[in-house]
Coordinates of C-alpha atoms in Angstrom, one line a residue:
Chain A
N1 CA 13.8 -14.1 3.2
A2 CA 13.7 -12.1 0.0
G3 CA 10.7 -10.1 0.6
V4 CA 10.9 -6.5 1.2
M5 CA 12.8 -5.8 5.0
Q6 CA 12.1 -2.7 7.1
N7 CA 13.2 -1.8 10.4
P8 CA 12.8 -1.5 13.0
R9 CA 9.1 -3.0 13.5
H10 CA 8.1 -0.8 16.1
L11 CA 9.7 2.7 16.9
V12 CA 9.3 5.1 20.2
R13 CA 9.8 8.4 20.1
R14 CA 9.2 11.3 22.1
R15 CA 8.5 14.9 20.5
G16 CA 11.4 16.8 19.2
Q17 CA 13.3 13.6 18.6
E18 CA 14.2 12.0 15.3
A19 CA 13.1 9.1 13.8
R20 CA 15.1 6.7 10.9
L21 CA 13.5 4.0 9.3
R22 CA 14.6 1.4 6.9
C23 CA 13.9 -0.3 3.9
S24 CA 15.6 -3.2 2.2
P25 CA 13.8 -3.6 -0.9
M26 CA 13.2 -7.1 -2.4
K27 CA 16.3 -8.7 -4.1
G28 CA 16.2 -7.5 -7.6
H29 CA 13.9 -4.8 -7.1
S30 CA 16.1 -1.3 -8.0
H31 CA 12.5 0.8 -6.8
V32 CA 11.6 2.2 -3.7
Y33 CA 8.3 4.0 -2.4
W34 CA 7.1 4.9 0.8
Y35 CA 3.8 5.0 2.2
R36 CA 1.9 6.2 5.5
Q37 CA -1.2 4.7 6.8
L38 CA -2.6 6.9 9.4
P39 CA -5.5 5.2 11.3
E40 CA -8.8 4.5 9.6
E41 CA -7.1 5.4 6.4
G42 CA -6.0 3.7 3.6
L43 CA -2.0 4.1 2.5
K44 CA -1.3 7.7 1.2
F45 CA 1.7 7.9 -1.5
M46 CA 5.2 9.6 0.0
V47 CA 7.8 9.2 -2.0
Y48 CA 9.5 7.2 -4.6
L49 CA 12.9 6.6 -5.3
Q50 CA 15.6 4.9 -7.4
K51 CA 19.3 4.5 -6.3
E52 CA 21.0 7.7 -5.8
N53 CA 17.4 9.3 -7.1
I54 CA 14.4 10.5 -5.7
I55 CA 12.0 10.4 -8.8
D56 CA 8.9 11.7 -7.2
E57 CA 8.4 13.0 -3.8
S58 CA 5.1 14.8 -4.2
G59 CA 3.5 13.3 -1.0
M60 CA 5.8 14.4 1.2
P61 CA 5.7 17.0 4.0
K62 CA 7.9 19.9 2.6
E63 CA 9.4 20.1 6.6
R64 CA 11.1 17.7 8.7
F65 CA 10.7 14.9 5.8
S66 CA 13.4 13.4 4.0
A67 CA 14.2 10.0 1.9
E68 CA 16.9 8.9 0.4
F69 CA 18.2 5.5 -1.6
P70 CA 22.0 5.4 -1.7
K71 CA 23.9 3.4 -3.9
E72 CA 24.9 0.5 -1.0
G73 CA 22.6 -0.3 2.0
P74 CA 19.1 0.3 2.7
S75 CA 16.4 3.1 1.8
I76 CA 16.0 5.8 4.6
L77 CA 13.0 7.7 5.7
R78 CA 13.9 10.5 7.6
I79 CA 12.3 12.3 10.1
Q80 CA 12.8 14.9 12.1
Q81 CA 11.7 17.0 15.0
V82 CA 8.9 14.4 15.3
V83 CA 5.2 15.6 16.6
R84 CA 2.4 13.7 17.9
G85 CA 1.2 14.0 14.2
D86 CA 3.4 11.7 13.0
S87 CA 2.4 8.9 14.8
A88 CA 1.5 6.5 11.7
A89 CA 2.5 3.0 10.2
Y90 CA 5.2 3.7 7.7
F91 CA 4.8 1.0 4.5
C92 CA 7.8 0.5 2.4
A93 CA 6.9 -1.1 -1.1
S94 CA 9.5 -2.1 -4.2
S95 CA 9.3 -3.1 -7.6
P96 CA 11.4 -4.0 -10.1
N97 CA 11.9 -1.2 -13.1
P98 CA 7.9 0.2 -13.3
G99 CA 7.8 1.8 -17.1
Q100 CA 5.2 3.8 -17.5
G101 CA 2.0 4.1 -15.6
S102 CA 3.2 0.4 -14.9
N103 CA 1.0 -2.5 -14.0
Q104 CA 3.9 -4.0 -12.1
P105 CA 2.7 -4.8 -8.7
Q106 CA 4.5 -3.1 -5.5
H107 CA 5.5 -6.1 -3.2
F108 CA 5.2 -4.3 0.6
G109 CA 6.9 -4.6 3.7
D110 CA 5.5 -5.1 7.2
G111 CA 5.7 -1.5 7.9
T112 CA 7.2 0.0 11.2
R113 CA 4.9 1.3 13.5
L114 CA 6.0 4.9 14.8
S115 CA 4.7 5.9 18.4
I116 CA 5.6 9.5 18.9
L117 CA 4.9 10.4 22.8
Chain B
A1 CA -6.3 13.4 -10.0
Q2 CA -7.0 9.5 -9.5
S3 CA -9.1 8.5 -6.7
V4 CA -10.8 4.9 -5.4
T5 CA -13.8 4.4 -3.3
Q6 CA -14.5 1.7 -1.0
L7 CA -18.2 1.4 0.1
G8 CA -18.5 0.1 3.5
S9 CA -15.7 0.1 5.9
H10 CA -16.8 -2.9 7.5
V11 CA -18.5 -5.9 6.1
S12 CA -19.2 -8.9 7.8
V13 CA -20.1 -12.5 6.0
S14 CA -21.0 -16.0 7.7
E15 CA -18.5 -18.7 7.1
G16 CA -18.9 -20.2 3.8
A17 CA -21.1 -17.0 2.3
L18 CA -20.6 -15.5 -0.5
V19 CA -18.0 -12.3 -0.1
L20 CA -18.7 -8.7 -2.0
L21 CA -15.9 -5.9 -1.5
R22 CA -17.0 -3.0 -3.6
C23 CA -14.2 -0.4 -4.9
N24 CA -15.1 2.2 -7.5
Y25 CA -11.9 4.5 -9.4
S26 CA -12.7 7.8 -10.7
S27 CA -10.5 8.2 -13.9
S28 CA -11.4 9.3 -17.5
V29 CA -8.6 6.2 -18.7
P30 CA -9.0 2.7 -17.7
P31 CA -6.4 2.1 -14.8
Y32 CA -4.4 -0.5 -13.4
L33 CA -6.5 -1.9 -10.7
F34 CA -5.0 -3.7 -7.5
W35 CA -6.6 -5.9 -4.5
Y36 CA -4.6 -6.3 -1.5
V37 CA -4.8 -7.9 1.7
Q38 CA -3.3 -6.9 5.3
Y39 CA -3.7 -8.8 7.9
P40 CA -3.0 -7.7 11.6
N41 CA 0.2 -5.6 11.8
Q42 CA 1.3 -7.3 8.7
G43 CA 2.0 -5.1 5.1
L44 CA 0.1 -5.5 2.4
Q45 CA -0.2 -9.0 0.3
L46 CA -1.1 -8.5 -3.3
L47 CA -4.3 -10.6 -3.9
L48 CA -4.6 -9.8 -7.8
K49 CA -4.2 -6.8 -10.2
Y50 CA -6.0 -5.5 -13.7
T51 CA -4.0 -4.9 -16.3
S52 CA -6.8 -4.6 -19.3
A53 CA -5.7 -8.2 -20.8
A54 CA -8.9 -9.6 -19.1
T55 CA -11.5 -8.3 -17.3
L56 CA -12.4 -11.0 -15.1
V57 CA -9.3 -11.5 -13.0
K58 CA -8.7 -14.3 -10.8
G59 CA -6.1 -14.0 -8.0
I60 CA -5.0 -16.0 -4.8
N61 CA -7.2 -17.6 -1.9
G62 CA -10.1 -17.8 -4.2
F63 CA -10.5 -14.2 -4.9
E64 CA -11.2 -12.7 -8.2
A65 CA -12.7 -9.4 -9.3
E66 CA -14.4 -8.2 -12.6
F67 CA -13.2 -4.8 -14.2
K68 CA -16.2 -3.1 -15.5
K69 CA -15.5 0.3 -17.4
S70 CA -19.1 1.3 -17.8
E71 CA -19.2 1.4 -13.7
T72 CA -16.3 1.9 -13.1
S73 CA -16.2 -0.3 -11.1
F74 CA -13.6 -3.4 -9.7
H75 CA -15.2 -5.4 -7.1
L76 CA -13.8 -8.1 -5.1
T77 CA -15.5 -11.4 -4.7
K78 CA -14.9 -14.7 -3.3
P79 CA -17.8 -17.8 -4.0
S80 CA -17.4 -19.2 -0.1
A81 CA -15.8 -17.6 2.6
H82 CA -13.3 -19.0 5.2
M83 CA -12.5 -17.5 9.0
S84 CA -8.7 -17.2 7.7
D85 CA -10.0 -14.3 5.2
A86 CA -11.2 -11.8 7.9
A87 CA -8.2 -8.9 7.4
E88 CA -8.6 -5.6 5.7
Y89 CA -8.5 -5.0 1.9
F90 CA -7.8 -2.3 -0.2
C91 CA -8.2 -1.5 -3.8
A92 CA -5.4 0.6 -5.4
A93 CA -5.0 2.2 -8.7
S94 CA -2.6 3.3 -10.5
G95 CA -3.0 5.9 -13.9
A96 CA -0.8 5.9 -16.9
G97 CA 2.7 7.3 -16.4
S98 CA 2.6 7.5 -12.8
Y99 CA 4.2 5.4 -10.5
Q100 CA 1.9 6.0 -7.1
L101 CA -0.1 4.0 -6.1
T102 CA -3.7 6.1 -4.9
F103 CA -5.6 3.1 -2.2
G104 CA -9.3 3.5 -0.9
K105 CA -9.6 3.9 2.8
G106 CA -10.1 -0.2 3.4
T107 CA -12.4 -2.7 4.1
K108 CA -12.5 -4.8 7.6
L109 CA -14.1 -8.0 6.5
S110 CA -15.2 -10.0 9.1
V111 CA -15.7 -14.1 9.0
I112 CA -18.7 -15.0 11.8
P113 CA -18.6 -19.2 12.6

């Protein structure tokens, strides 16, 4: 499967625990985006990364959330000390080099459904 | 800031009827526009994209959308609905110099046999 791979598909955590969400981009794509989807809402941009660089994190909450895309391995979205409000579907997308204001479509994974008990 | 509005959170059509899903964007500069479809518990699949080459854009599964600058609209249509079209549809936009996609809240399409 050459698509965007996200795991796990479902993740359950108790309040105060850490959640780690992984994303492997499509083959040949070096740009990764994370979005959050709350119930009855569209997707909201969180962060845009290239290998070893965070390009735009304007949509990330200031505390508890972090993201990385190391030279080797998948991109990781990390949520520390989770709270009930973090329950959502988290989607990763990838694209080739988007250029400036790119018309390159982003290709999405199937998401990770995070539930906080 | 860019915003995308989808009129109607739920739309029901009969099988074989015309599908019309509405999307309006707010931008002084025409953005890049996309329609995505999401089936339950799955990610978003690209239906079509507008990139200023042509105002009428044809996509997959018989869908098409027309860009109308004067109305700041990018409505999605399909002449004849099929049961398999039942899903949630999202309109999205990205502006010049921006990598972010701004999404509408989505429209759930139901197809009645």
